[in-house]
Every structure is written in C-alpha cells, then in structure tokens.
Amino acid sequence: MPKFNDLADPSARLATVTVSSFTTDTPLSKTSHMTESGVKKVEEHRPIVAAELFGYELHAPRFHDRLFPPENEFYTKDCIHDYLQESPFYDWKKRRWSIVPQKPAKEKDLYEPFEQLIESVLQHFKFDTTRSVSQSFDANLPHQALSDVPKQADPELKSSPDIVVIGRSKIETEIGYNFRPALEGQEDSEFKPSYRNIVTPFEVKLDSSFTKKENFGQISVYARQLFIQQHNRKFVFTVLLSQKRAQLYLFDRSGACYSNVIDINKDAAAFVRVILGVCSPICADVGFDTDIYWSTHHRRHIRTLDANQNKTVYEIKGKDGQPYCHRETIMGRGTMCWKVDDGLLVKDQWTSEARTPESELLERAKGLAFVGQMVSFVTGASTAQLRSFHKLENDTSDKNEGKKIFDNRLFRRVTLKNGGKPLEDFDTPEEVLYALRDAIQGHKNLWDKGILHRDISVNNILIAHSGKVQQRGTLIDLDMAISIDRTKNLAGTHRTGTYVFQSVSVLSKARPGFENRHPHDYLDDLESFLYVLCWIAQRFENPGNLRKDPPPYFEKWKATPYDNAEDSKVAFFIGRKLPSTSLFFGPIFDTLIEEFRLFLSEKVLDKYRSRDTTFPALESLKDVAQEHYNEVLAIFDKAIFAMEADEGFKARTRLPPPEECKTPEKNGTTHRRRSGRIEERRKAVPYFRPEVERAEGQGGTSGKKAKAKKGKGKGSQA
C-alpha cells in the first residue's frame, strides 16, 4: 500500500483517482454516535454499529491483491514460497496448514494455532520487533464513550477480539512514537492488549459460522473502538478467520470494504500476504495518521501548516493527548478537534468529495463577528486512495445488489482560532444565555454573507473566552454549510448532522416519498437553536450534572427511527406547557424557551403540513429573514435584560471586597493584589449595566433599549 503524507502536495496523488461520489447531498443515515448510553451489553451494540454501515459495505473482488500485491519492499513471491516450504506449520505436500485443526470441536480450539501461525509469519519476515500477537478472547477490553459529555449511569461496555496484533514503535527515528511510550516501571503494559495499542484484530469462527451476518457487527464494534480510542486512524483492517477460510475487511469513513473469501490452505501465499499487510511495520500502511505522534516526554504532537503555509508542529494540549472533541461513528466526517499551542484548534474531518470544502466557506467568513476563524488548511488523501481504488467499480453481482454507491471522502485538516469552551461546560446561566444569543447573531452574519450553516448543535456553539465584552459566544463548524445563492435544487435533499437537533422539516425527509419537501433554510437552523437551548436548560441540574428526571422527549429525539424524533418534535410545538428548567436556570429560561417556541410554532407546523414541491430560492428569503432574526435576537435580549437585573446575577458578577484579594507574603504578612480574574470582571462590568449600548454593528438590543422595545417583536439590525 502506498504511504501518504498529508503535508505533501495532494495533487500528484489525486490525479490518479477517478472515483467520484454520487451523493448529491449528504444523506440522512443511521449513526452509532453516543450509542453506548442505554446499551448494557456489547451484543446489543453490534446491530447498531452494523446498521450505521448498512448499504455502505462494498464487496471488492481481489481487494486483498490490490492492497497487498505479490511483491513489495518487505517480501517477494520467492520469500513467501520459501517460508511456506520451510515452515513447520505448513504441509507443502498436502497444501494445508498442519497446525490448524481440520475439524475443531469448538472455536477456542483455533485460537492458539492461529496465534502461533501469525507469530511465525511475523518472526520470519522480521516484523516482530515492532509487532506482537496475542490471544485476547477473554481480555474484556473497555470501550470508551464520548469524553465531552457527562458520564451516564450505564455499565461500561467491553469486548474481546479473539486475536490481536499489538504495535509498539517509532514512526520514524527523527519524529516520534505512533503508540504512547510506556511510563517508567510500566514497560510490560506495551504487551498487554488494549484498544489504544491494537494494530489489527482477528476474529476466529468455526467454518460453519463463517458467513453469519452477525460476524460483521462484531468486527465493526472492534473497528469503531480503534477509531475512537486511537484518534489518529484513517482506516482499520480486520480479518475474519476459520479453519478453512479468511476474509479481509477495511473500515474507513466511507464505510467498509471486503475481499473475496480466501482459501487459507490452497491459497496460502495470499493468506500470508494478508497477514503481512495488516501487520505492516509502516504505521501509515495500517491506517495511522503519522502526522500525529508521541514524543519521548509523553507529549503528543500534530504536524500541519501555519498561517504562512509553512510546515509546523504543535503540541496537543488535551489531557493525555486526547482530542478536545470527536465523533464516535465509523462512517461520515469522523470529526476530531485538537487543542494545540498558541490558543489554536486543529480540526480533522473526512468530507464528501461532492461537497464544497469548509475551508472555502471559512475564507468567506473571515472577519465575521461571532463566527469561528480559520488560520490554515491542508487537504490529504481520499478514501478511494486508501482502498487503492483507481476507478469506480460498478460491481453488478448480487453481493452488491441494493448497496449505495461508494461515497469518496477527502481528508481535510483545518487550523482555527480557539473560539472558546463547549457550551456544555457552562459555569453560570448567563454564559449559556450570552453564548446562544451571540451564536444566533453569528448565524445571521453568515446568512448576510450568503452562507447557511445547516448544522446547529450543542457541539457547534462555544462559550467565548476572548475577554471581549462584546463577544461571549462563537458559532463554529461550517462543513455542512452551503452558499444560499447556489443554483442546485435543494428540494430533494436531506442531510446528516447532529440529528438530535434537526428540525421537524429535515427529519421528515427521511420518510419515503417525503424527500422533495421544503429545502433546508434559516428557520430550520433557528429551530435547532431552540432544541439546543432546551438540551442545556432542561437536561442539566447544574454545571456538569444531568437531571435525574429530564423531559422524556430527549430520549425520543436521540432514538431511531427518525419518525420518533419527528413526531415528538411536532408534539413539542403543539403541546400547551413544557416542563420547567432546573432551579439553576429558573423562570427566566422558562420564559425564554416558551417565547422562542411561540415564535417558531406556527412557522414550523405550516412548513410541516405543506405539500408544496416548488419553493422560492433561498436568496429571495433575505428580507423576511432579517425580520425573523431581529425578533429572535430581541427575545434573547429581553432575557438578558431580565438576567442582568436579577439579584443572583448581580451577586455572581459583583467585584469581591479588597479583603478577598489579599495574598500571603513569604514572611507571613499580606498585601493587596488584584488578580487577573478580578480585572477581567472589572472590564466586563460596563456590559452588565443596562444603560450601556452594545458596540455598533453587533446587532440586537440591550439594557434600556431592550426594555423600550419590549413587546414590539423586533430588535436592531446588525
């Protein structure tokens, strides 16, 4: 398999790939994101992961031959021939593996023979210095759930691949380690199986069970955990084995691809090539992004480009080198965000070849208030390249019947200015209120610039920490955004995104025959802002703690099929009274939610009930959109005015008395010192005074101005 370096000029590689995506817009599909919650056994999780990949598992004849040709830098035909003749485990005359029982009574009878066989191959070809093999059928490897949401009360899931190949090596001598070096005194941990150090899992079955459909769900769970826990996987190999057969699987952001069944006895040379290929000592060849690596000081780094398009290396600031946030799915964008030096964020994604790159839209959004700002970007390899596809293979065999056409995805790395902390990391009610208000203003600024966001979610709204009084929230993530002046007919499209927050109209397009309903517009995104507001104010008891009895509709919004969420959200707008927020948020948020819902209710239901199939262009909605944005901003400004008049708010933002600022001297005496935190509060005080107007051009109303306009339904225009 060719090696890829994302910092190299991608044009030379892309020129050979003619695979194209036939997905006109991103499809609404099932997802395994956040599905550990509520699942008590890994057996229950397997069909969920398999369902995510349904229709995107592609059978590619002789796939293993393209990936692992008869000769490469590590072996030749003659080398493999010599190994088979010399190996005590292969009977050359009978053309079969003598170490593998022909008629095993149970699956476990095959574990040790295959472990020894794989180990023999690794030793013969000198792979054993960086790769080792281990039985892991009883290892109970812990799953990792999403790290950027509060922990749930569900038991931890675990799974056990039958056999695993473990990695331990530097990527290159002058760079660093692909796998985290063991801490002093814990060197033995490098040899213990973990989803953090597995290169490739092997699943063993009796031949009578080799073709069961449950097998795919099982190996999909392993692949998913490798993506989640290793963070820098571009693709994952798995191998399904029996006493007679083997089959190679590759999982990537386009789904899964699998080879023909290999007769391990008659085609032993091909079987050895597969073992060598999925255990390669070259980390990039087994799916790792080698631009992310560990140093000897147990710090993780990432290579990319700086603002001047020069190669640079940033240190990753996350705990234990982990990403700031990431998606848990195998398929799709695979978003991974890293906090790095200089207050920057690096965002990795795999976007559909047919989509406008996020970097183009971020370039247009440069300088817009309340919108995330780009520093640089890199475009890397595609999933077609990783699979060694050089043309679209329209396999018409019954094995691919009914499958969706391969969706080629390109790797993109974007460096961004850090817009703040996640909305779910709030410390005070006003942080939530300010951040949402400013994110809506940012959405309006994008709309005015000709861009529709289309993926409003709790993950895409940040609480700004710039210290600027006039910006307390940032709207990020334009990878699902579109230009509102594009001529493509949007009526027949539906999209993915964070479906918990999708509008009624967007969800309805998943129904057969409803694909040509209203195109996604700014009102769908405003509706999503309401769901985000409820998600925070009605689910959380206080910072970092979920309520024990949140409104039941949240579970329906998360569940599949999608008509459950659709029906629940229709009822949300028809219902007379909503559950109250927690005491932490209080009546101000109850009123805000109700007024926001009242503003949207008629618009949402009219759109839902409409059976029109022709629609005005998005550009023609600009005038009415201005009125609607101003109405929503006025609703939030009214809540802000009420919040800033609240005694609890005044107590939280009041400067502490000088006595609280005393710090001990070395000799035990004290002197008064005003901390940087207090100075930040002092700078922020003018904003908290109702009489202070917002800066020109920031939009909305504030203070007395908001009070004066109370009930008029419109705020000032940005």
XYZ file of C-alpha atoms in Angstrom:
718
model
C 0.000 0.000 0.000
C 1.367 3.446 -0.831
C 2.333 5.728 2.013
C 0.659 9.125 2.301
C 1.921 12.312 3.880
C -0.799 14.886 4.354
C 1.680 17.738 4.165
C 2.808 16.769 0.687
C 1.208 18.213 -2.419
C -2.003 16.173 -2.754
C -2.487 16.950 -6.436
C 0.026 14.361 -7.555
C -1.878 11.640 -5.746
C -5.375 12.813 -6.527
C -4.673 12.897 -10.234
C -4.764 9.087 -10.408
C -8.109 8.718 -8.661
C -11.255 8.883 -10.737
C -13.672 7.520 -8.173
C -16.403 10.067 -7.620
C -19.129 10.462 -5.101
C -22.638 10.145 -6.459
C -24.091 11.616 -3.291
C -25.642 14.920 -4.345
C -26.014 15.996 -0.750
C -25.079 14.242 2.443
C -27.674 11.532 3.157
C -29.549 11.148 6.379
C -28.323 7.825 7.737
C -28.262 5.808 10.920
C -25.403 6.550 13.252
C -23.605 4.928 16.183
C -22.704 8.299 17.725
C -23.335 8.324 21.500
C -24.993 4.878 21.324
C -23.150 3.357 24.289
C -25.546 5.195 26.577
C -28.506 2.939 27.359
C -26.854 -0.205 25.942
C -25.988 -2.679 28.707
C -24.296 -5.438 26.675
C -21.937 -5.275 23.740
C -24.166 -7.805 21.954
C -26.858 -5.115 21.897
C -24.429 -2.631 20.407
C -23.332 -4.768 17.439
C -26.511 -4.374 15.346
C -26.464 -0.613 15.961
C -22.955 -0.274 14.541
C -23.747 -2.652 11.676
C -26.882 -0.634 10.841
C -24.771 2.516 10.521
C -22.741 0.788 7.797
C -25.677 -0.902 6.068
C -25.561 -0.213 2.359
C -22.011 1.093 2.605
C -20.212 -2.236 2.873
C -18.721 -2.791 -0.562
C -17.590 -6.147 -1.929
C -14.420 -5.662 -3.995
C -13.156 -8.758 -5.845
C -9.447 -9.425 -5.274
C -9.363 -6.462 -2.922
C -6.508 -8.049 -0.994
C -4.433 -8.343 -4.175
C -4.705 -4.606 -4.831
C -3.802 -3.703 -1.270
C -1.097 -6.323 -0.856
C 0.400 -7.146 -4.266
C 2.540 -10.283 -4.746
C 5.713 -8.283 -4.146
C 6.650 -5.180 -2.185
C 9.516 -3.776 -0.126
C 9.096 -6.406 2.599
C 8.596 -9.611 0.653
C 8.682 -11.265 -2.760
C 6.912 -14.283 -4.194
C 10.053 -16.305 -3.635
C 10.309 -15.208 0.008
C 6.762 -16.333 0.730
C 7.345 -19.543 -1.217
C 10.450 -20.252 0.869
C 8.593 -19.538 4.106
C 5.810 -21.983 3.250
C 8.307 -24.680 2.330
C 10.365 -24.180 5.476
C 7.581 -23.568 7.974
C 6.841 -26.413 10.396
C 3.246 -25.188 10.405
C 2.521 -25.702 6.690
C 2.442 -29.075 4.921
C 3.752 -28.265 1.459
C 2.852 -31.654 0.018
C -0.731 -31.651 1.247
C -1.090 -27.899 0.668
C -2.612 -27.155 4.049
C -1.719 -25.661 7.423
C -0.853 -28.612 9.618
C -1.070 -26.523 12.794
C -4.734 -25.642 12.190
C -7.178 -28.415 13.182
C -9.293 -29.550 10.243
C -12.289 -30.449 12.398
C -12.181 -28.362 15.578
C -14.875 -29.131 18.118
C -15.207 -25.525 19.213
C -13.971 -22.082 18.265
C -11.451 -21.917 21.097
C -9.559 -24.847 19.597
C -8.406 -22.451 16.850
C -7.092 -19.577 18.972
C -3.663 -20.905 19.872
C -2.927 -22.441 16.428
C -3.694 -19.153 14.673
C -1.736 -17.177 17.250
C 1.311 -19.371 16.603
C 0.820 -19.187 12.835
C 0.668 -15.376 12.810
C 3.620 -15.147 15.198
C 5.621 -17.431 12.894
C 4.969 -15.135 9.917
C 5.939 -12.019 11.893
C 9.175 -13.604 13.088
C 10.188 -14.939 9.682
C 9.754 -11.550 7.993
C 11.314 -9.590 10.902
C 8.094 -7.798 11.831
C 8.311 -8.952 15.445
C 10.497 -6.034 16.557
C 7.512 -3.668 16.276
C 4.544 -6.056 16.173
C 3.465 -8.833 18.525
C 0.469 -11.165 18.504
C -1.680 -12.142 21.463
C -4.819 -14.085 22.229
C -7.391 -11.672 23.643
C -10.629 -13.656 23.609
C -11.021 -13.119 27.371
C -9.336 -9.699 27.655
C -12.590 -7.721 28.141
C -11.160 -4.549 26.658
C -13.046 -1.475 27.955
C -14.965 0.661 25.497
C -14.574 4.397 25.575
C -17.701 6.506 25.360
C -17.761 10.116 24.295
C -15.489 12.113 26.585
C -17.044 15.549 26.098
C -20.461 14.830 27.623
C -21.365 13.987 31.221
C -20.963 10.365 32.258
C -24.076 8.232 32.187
C -25.043 5.672 34.801
C -24.882 2.746 32.381
C -22.334 -0.032 32.947
C -19.133 0.133 30.966
C -19.158 -1.893 27.762
C -16.318 -4.285 26.998
C -15.423 -6.539 24.099
C -12.773 -9.132 23.269
C -11.383 -9.744 19.782
C -10.125 -13.322 19.617
C -6.584 -12.482 18.492
C -4.905 -9.092 18.164
C -1.687 -7.742 16.728
C -0.186 -5.091 19.002
C 2.069 -2.233 17.910
C 4.971 -0.576 19.642
C 7.338 1.522 17.582
C 8.579 4.888 16.478
C 7.092 6.165 13.245
C 10.450 7.390 12.111
C 13.602 7.743 14.172
C 13.607 11.526 13.872
C 9.905 12.053 14.557
C 8.401 10.162 17.461
C 6.194 7.304 18.549
C 2.919 6.239 16.999
C 1.950 4.432 20.206
C 2.395 6.172 23.515
C 5.659 5.042 25.172
C 5.187 3.129 28.408
C 5.774 5.031 31.614
C 8.830 4.122 33.649
C 8.186 0.905 35.528
C 5.210 0.029 33.302
C 7.088 -1.330 30.292
C 5.101 -4.581 30.379
C 1.936 -2.628 29.545
C 3.135 -2.342 25.936
C 2.497 -6.064 25.530
C -0.978 -6.094 27.064
C -3.844 -5.792 24.567
C -5.712 -2.504 24.658
C -7.779 -0.661 22.083
C -5.083 2.003 22.306
C -2.284 -0.252 21.035
C -4.024 -2.740 18.731
C -2.954 -2.594 15.098
C -5.347 -5.232 13.731
C -7.939 -7.524 15.366
C -8.582 -11.066 14.074
C -11.937 -12.722 14.705
C -11.995 -16.540 14.652
C -15.053 -18.636 13.792
C -15.813 -22.249 13.041
C -16.226 -22.630 9.315
C -19.899 -23.477 9.803
C -20.394 -19.975 11.282
C -18.085 -18.099 8.932
C -20.819 -16.457 6.836
C -23.209 -15.445 9.616
C -24.295 -11.820 9.271
C -23.666 -11.247 12.989
C -19.931 -11.509 12.306
C -19.934 -8.152 10.532
C -21.483 -6.401 13.523
C -18.896 -7.984 15.795
C -15.830 -6.851 13.841
C -17.448 -3.443 13.241
C -17.547 -2.867 17.006
C -13.797 -3.570 17.209
C -13.043 -1.196 14.343
C -15.190 1.520 15.872
C -13.333 1.344 19.180
C -9.980 1.622 17.412
C -11.159 4.811 15.690
C -12.460 6.196 18.993
C -9.538 5.331 21.254
C -6.554 5.828 18.949
C -7.726 9.136 17.435
C -5.284 9.039 14.518
C -6.671 6.139 12.486
C -7.536 6.808 8.866
C -8.692 3.234 8.371
C -8.751 -0.070 10.247
C -8.155 -3.605 8.973
C -9.881 -6.616 10.481
C -9.567 -10.256 9.405
C -12.228 -12.938 9.760
C -10.763 -16.450 10.100
C -11.939 -20.066 10.181
C -10.076 -23.361 9.883
C -10.548 -23.136 6.110
C -11.118 -19.517 5.125
C -10.104 -15.907 5.648
C -11.682 -12.617 4.605
C -10.153 -9.140 4.745
C -12.175 -6.104 5.833
C -11.207 -2.435 5.690
C -13.216 0.152 7.639
C -12.902 3.840 6.812
C -15.003 6.991 6.733
C -16.780 5.814 3.579
C -17.956 2.620 5.264
C -16.471 -0.843 4.825
C -14.895 -2.818 2.013
C -14.272 -6.557 1.990
C -12.407 -9.049 -0.168
C -13.313 -12.374 -1.674
C -13.088 -15.314 0.681
C -9.529 -16.692 0.672
C -8.890 -20.422 0.934
C -6.097 -20.317 3.513
C -4.820 -23.766 2.530
C -4.894 -23.725 -1.276
C -4.060 -20.014 -1.488
C -1.654 -19.953 1.445
C 0.595 -17.359 -0.219
C -2.299 -14.870 -0.407
C -3.124 -15.590 3.235
C 0.474 -14.865 4.268
C 0.390 -11.610 2.272
C -2.751 -10.558 4.127
C -1.078 -11.240 7.486
C 1.970 -9.234 6.434
C -0.176 -6.420 5.061
C -2.364 -5.942 8.129
C 0.683 -6.180 10.428
C 2.989 -3.896 8.435
C 5.682 -2.126 10.492
C 4.947 1.032 8.458
C 2.275 2.729 10.557
C 0.757 4.619 7.618
C 0.237 1.333 5.773
C -2.029 0.001 8.518
C -4.109 3.162 8.723
C -2.379 5.562 11.104
C -2.018 9.292 10.520
C 1.703 9.688 11.126
C 1.405 13.466 11.418
C 0.090 12.806 14.937
C 2.706 11.270 17.220
C 4.112 10.999 20.748
C 7.436 12.359 21.957
C 9.725 10.649 24.445
C 8.379 13.095 27.050
C 4.882 11.582 26.743
C 3.540 14.604 24.928
C 1.533 14.321 21.744
C 2.135 16.494 18.697
C 0.458 17.255 15.391
C 2.051 18.435 12.142
C 0.258 20.808 9.803
C 0.693 24.215 8.145
C 0.820 27.626 9.813
C -0.787 30.868 8.633
C 2.075 31.381 6.149
C 1.644 27.877 4.688
C 4.877 26.679 6.269
C 5.119 23.254 7.887
C 4.821 23.445 11.645
C 4.383 21.199 14.673
C 2.000 21.969 17.531
C 1.862 20.315 20.918
C -1.561 18.871 21.690
C -2.919 20.335 24.917
C -5.663 17.827 25.663
C -5.492 15.542 28.673
C -3.327 12.500 27.867
C -3.024 13.695 24.281
C -6.735 13.208 23.657
C -8.800 15.315 21.270
C -10.911 18.165 22.533
C -13.965 16.573 20.912
C -14.646 13.815 18.414
C -17.348 11.837 16.680
C -17.892 8.228 17.712
C -19.095 6.931 14.366
C -17.073 4.945 11.839
C -18.742 6.415 8.781
C -19.043 10.065 7.890
C -16.934 13.066 8.728
C -15.120 11.499 11.676
C -14.618 14.957 13.160
C -11.666 15.219 15.545
C -10.703 18.523 17.200
C -7.412 19.133 18.980
C -6.426 21.961 21.312
C -2.859 22.967 20.467
C -0.268 25.669 21.175
C -0.923 29.381 20.699
C -4.597 29.116 21.626
C -5.446 27.329 18.371
C -7.638 24.382 17.419
C -6.841 21.807 14.754
C -9.864 20.123 13.220
C -9.649 16.888 11.218
C -12.508 15.735 9.009
C -13.347 13.479 6.080
C -15.747 15.359 3.817
C -17.609 14.088 0.798
C -15.837 14.757 -2.473
C -19.021 16.348 -3.809
C -19.215 18.974 -1.064
C -17.751 22.460 -1.023
C -14.737 22.336 1.323
C -15.294 24.020 4.664
C -12.073 25.970 4.118
C -13.671 27.834 1.184
C -16.604 28.937 3.331
C -14.331 29.834 6.248
C -12.327 32.017 3.885
C -15.524 33.907 3.025
C -16.383 34.170 6.726
C -13.086 35.802 7.684
C -13.646 38.766 9.972
C -17.291 37.976 10.762
C -18.163 38.534 14.415
C -19.311 35.531 16.464
C -18.090 33.061 13.810
C -15.085 30.734 14.085
C -11.999 31.971 12.213
C -9.580 29.903 10.101
C -5.767 30.119 10.222
C -4.770 27.497 7.612
C -5.862 24.232 5.986
C -4.421 21.060 4.450
C -6.081 18.604 2.063
C -4.891 14.998 2.251
C -5.690 11.554 0.892
C -9.117 10.255 -0.073
C -10.807 7.035 0.984
C -10.555 5.912 -2.642
C -6.781 6.137 -2.400
C -6.693 4.318 0.907
C -8.665 1.476 -0.669
C -6.452 1.542 -3.774
C -9.480 2.291 -5.951
C -8.413 3.826 -9.237
C -11.784 3.753 -10.924
C -15.354 3.273 -9.840
C -16.100 -0.420 -9.899
C -19.764 -0.951 -10.619
C -19.927 -4.495 -9.341
C -23.306 -5.768 -10.510
C -23.090 -9.101 -8.714
C -25.839 -9.997 -6.290
C -23.384 -9.398 -3.428
C -23.624 -5.666 -4.058
C -27.286 -5.568 -5.033
C -29.117 -2.778 -3.271
C -25.934 -1.194 -1.942
C -25.385 2.547 -2.115
C -22.725 3.838 -4.462
C -19.323 4.420 -2.877
C -19.037 7.917 -1.396
C -15.450 9.089 -1.772
C -14.294 11.276 1.126
C -11.256 13.553 1.374
C -9.215 14.185 4.483
C -9.036 17.845 5.466
C -7.149 19.425 8.363
C -8.142 22.979 9.299
C -6.393 25.129 11.904
C -8.720 27.557 13.669
C -8.567 30.242 16.291
C -9.907 28.845 19.538
C -13.432 30.232 19.875
C -13.983 29.170 23.478
C -15.120 26.246 25.599
C -18.016 23.868 24.788
C -21.491 25.087 25.632
C -21.981 22.064 27.912
C -19.035 23.258 30.019
C -21.007 26.268 31.268
C -20.436 27.564 34.794
C -23.259 30.109 35.053
C -26.702 30.586 33.474
C -25.608 33.821 31.818
C -22.805 32.014 29.976
C -25.428 29.870 28.252
C -27.645 32.851 27.523
C -24.858 35.041 26.138
C -23.312 32.240 24.077
C -26.596 31.267 22.426
C -27.508 34.886 21.726
C -24.144 35.576 20.095
C -24.217 32.307 18.136
C -27.578 33.333 16.661
C -26.049 36.694 15.759
C -23.157 34.793 14.158
C -25.666 32.714 12.194
C -27.289 35.928 10.961
C -23.896 37.337 9.985
C -23.224 34.208 7.918
C -26.657 34.447 6.284
C -25.980 38.084 5.410
C -22.729 36.886 3.822
C -24.639 34.344 1.729
C -23.911 31.246 3.855
C -26.424 28.916 5.546
C -24.924 26.880 8.412
C -27.292 23.837 8.452
C -25.754 22.010 11.417
C -26.697 23.825 14.603
C -25.934 21.597 17.577
C -24.690 21.798 21.144
C -21.203 20.944 19.860
C -21.068 23.855 17.424
C -21.702 26.664 19.901
C -18.849 27.796 22.123
C -18.690 29.991 25.193
C -16.124 32.596 24.173
C -13.193 33.280 26.458
C -11.625 36.107 24.485
C -12.149 38.578 27.319
C -14.040 40.836 24.942
C -17.259 42.073 26.486
C -18.919 42.238 23.086
C -18.359 38.564 22.198
C -19.406 35.821 24.582
C -20.329 33.136 22.058
C -18.914 31.656 18.856
C -20.631 29.628 16.135
C -18.293 27.080 14.573
C -18.235 24.183 12.096
C -19.160 25.125 8.531
C -18.583 21.707 6.999
C -22.331 21.252 6.368
C -22.848 24.873 5.283
C -23.858 25.938 1.775
C -23.965 29.117 -0.259
C -27.528 30.380 -0.366
C -27.096 31.512 -3.962
C -26.249 28.054 -5.285
C -28.408 27.076 -8.225
C -28.736 23.408 -7.309
C -32.296 22.405 -6.458
C -32.365 21.759 -2.724
C -35.909 20.470 -2.533
C -34.933 16.833 -2.872
C -32.042 16.787 -0.432
C -31.769 15.691 3.131
C -28.656 15.637 5.262
C -26.870 14.264 8.243
C -25.607 16.350 11.088
C -26.460 16.049 14.737
C -29.942 14.642 14.288
C -30.937 15.266 17.923
C -31.157 18.943 16.992
C -32.571 18.636 13.484
C -35.759 20.427 12.579
C -39.096 18.739 12.006
C -38.870 19.501 8.289
C -35.405 17.973 7.893
C -36.365 14.858 9.852
C -39.481 14.393 7.735
C -37.333 13.945 4.626
C -36.207 10.556 5.895
C -39.732 9.285 5.218
C -40.216 7.538 1.849
C -41.946 9.902 -0.561
C -41.151 12.999 1.502
C -37.718 13.668 0.004
C -38.929 16.620 -2.079
C -40.316 18.671 0.760
C -39.111 22.117 1.764
C -35.384 22.739 1.381
C -33.338 23.488 4.465
C -33.454 27.217 5.254
C -32.604 29.608 8.094
C -35.803 28.761 10.015
C -34.670 25.140 10.323
C -31.492 26.379 11.967
C -33.364 28.727 14.308
C -35.489 25.735 15.315
C -32.276 23.837 16.073
C -31.141 26.697 18.329
C -34.321 26.182 20.358
C -33.541 22.484 20.777
C -30.009 23.344 21.921
C -31.431 25.764 24.490
C -33.750 23.055 25.820
C -30.951 20.465 25.741
C -28.937 22.578 28.163
C -31.563 24.238 30.355
C -33.921 21.260 30.706
C -31.365 18.410 30.885
C -28.814 19.851 33.307
C -29.427 20.209 37.027
C -26.376 22.461 37.317
C -22.899 22.645 35.744
C -21.611 19.172 34.897
C -24.602 17.286 36.327
C -27.589 15.941 34.427
C -31.070 15.949 35.929
C -32.414 12.647 37.184
C -35.789 13.315 35.583
C -35.259 15.271 32.340
C -38.200 15.660 29.952
C -38.845 12.309 28.214
C -38.794 13.818 24.743
C -34.983 13.998 24.765
C -34.774 10.208 24.530
C -37.138 10.275 21.555
C -35.030 12.959 19.871
C -31.979 10.701 20.179
C -33.705 7.488 19.103
C -34.060 5.903 15.701
C -36.062 5.502 13.512
C -36.221 9.189 12.785
C -40.002 9.405 12.730
C -39.892 9.008 16.532
C -37.963 12.260 16.808
C -40.128 13.888 14.157
C -43.400 13.017 15.916
C -42.005 14.084 19.280
C -40.935 17.466 17.952
C -44.298 18.076 16.295
C -45.905 17.377 19.680
C -43.355 19.714 21.279
C -44.832 22.616 19.287
C -48.459 21.557 19.670
C -48.270 20.957 23.428
C -49.601 23.619 25.757
C -46.988 23.582 28.518
C -43.355 22.497 28.613
C -41.545 21.069 31.647
C -39.733 23.619 33.771
C -35.995 24.061 33.784
C -33.946 23.305 36.889
C -33.684 25.870 39.680
C -30.192 26.688 38.452
C -31.666 28.226 35.280
C -35.007 29.305 36.696
C -38.024 31.253 35.412
C -36.008 33.487 33.075
C -35.084 30.458 30.979
C -38.612 29.026 31.200
C -39.943 32.270 29.734
C -37.209 32.390 27.091
C -37.952 28.845 25.926
C -41.685 29.490 25.792
C -41.345 32.759 23.839
C -38.857 31.198 21.422
C -41.204 28.227 20.928
C -44.164 30.559 20.371
C -42.207 32.470 17.720
C -41.390 29.251 15.827
C -44.543 27.208 16.379
C -46.728 28.423 13.513
C -43.802 28.562 11.091
C -42.679 25.005 11.905
C -46.161 23.493 11.689
C -47.083 25.324 8.475
C -43.910 24.046 6.836
C -44.532 20.541 8.143
C -48.106 20.405 6.845
C -47.296 21.903 3.465
C -47.279 19.558 0.474
C -45.700 22.052 -1.916
C -42.973 20.725 -4.201
C -41.794 24.063 -5.609
C -40.054 26.573 -3.400
C -38.578 30.060 -3.588
C -34.815 30.411 -3.873
C -33.044 30.921 -0.565
C -31.796 34.320 -1.698
C -35.379 35.543 -2.018
C -35.888 34.970 1.721
C -33.346 37.598 2.759
C -35.822 40.361 3.615
C -38.179 38.255 5.727
C -35.157 36.570 7.315
C -33.957 39.932 8.631
C -37.271 40.423 10.424
C -37.189 36.925 11.892
C -33.587 37.190 13.081
C -34.333 40.505 14.773
C -37.387 39.050 16.504
C -35.362 36.145 17.888
C -32.493 38.386 18.982
C -34.998 40.645 20.736
C -36.374 37.632 22.632
C -32.871 36.811 23.842
C -32.060 40.441 24.659
C -35.200 40.618 26.770
C -33.998 37.546 28.698
C -30.537 39.085 29.071
C -32.049 42.276 30.470
C -34.040 40.230 32.984
C -30.966 38.196 33.886
C -28.806 41.272 34.461
C -31.462 42.724 36.752
C -31.592 39.511 38.786
C -30.039 39.595 42.265
C -28.340 36.248 41.725
C -26.608 37.605 38.644
C -25.517 40.736 40.491
C -24.052 38.616 43.266
C -22.140 36.435 40.808
C -20.665 39.377 38.919
C -20.056 41.770 41.823
C -16.387 42.517 42.463
C -15.154 40.934 45.699
C -14.118 43.292 48.518
C -10.409 44.085 48.828
C -10.045 41.638 51.746
C -10.678 38.746 49.345
C -7.760 39.891 47.226
C -5.136 39.566 49.950
C -2.323 37.113 49.295
C 0.283 35.999 51.831
C 3.809 37.299 51.597
C 6.721 34.939 52.089
C 7.259 36.370 55.580
C 3.651 35.754 56.544
C 2.368 39.316 56.089
C -0.175 40.229 53.466
C -0.550 42.800 50.771
C -3.435 43.559 48.474
C -3.197 42.271 44.949
C -5.892 42.421 42.330
C -5.917 39.149 40.391
C -6.197 38.941 36.635
C -9.566 37.278 37.070
C -10.900 40.265 39.014
C -9.515 42.645 36.430
C -11.372 40.685 33.746
C -14.573 41.069 35.745
C -13.938 44.785 36.162
C -13.541 45.160 32.403
C -16.786 43.282 31.933
C -18.790 45.417 34.350
C -19.899 48.049 31.787
C -21.681 45.372 29.791
C -23.676 44.379 32.830
C -25.072 47.876 33.189
C -28.363 48.139 31.298
C -27.630 51.670 30.125
C -24.559 50.594 28.140
C -25.318 50.025 24.479
C -23.654 47.260 22.502
C -20.907 48.191 20.100
C -22.065 49.427 16.741
C -22.712 46.632 14.245
C -23.075 43.822 16.802
C -26.853 43.599 16.407
C -29.800 43.130 18.744
C -30.856 45.230 21.708
C -29.559 45.549 25.234
C -30.407 47.213 28.528
C -32.908 50.069 28.444
C -33.111 49.796 24.713
C -34.370 46.228 25.047
C -36.864 47.327 27.684
C -38.139 50.110 25.469
C -38.739 47.680 22.632
C -40.367 45.068 24.808
C -43.382 43.671 23.029
C -42.571 45.158 19.632
C -41.102 41.910 18.336
C -38.059 43.448 16.646
C -34.565 44.354 17.689
C -31.953 46.464 15.987
C -30.365 45.114 12.847
C -26.746 44.025 12.712
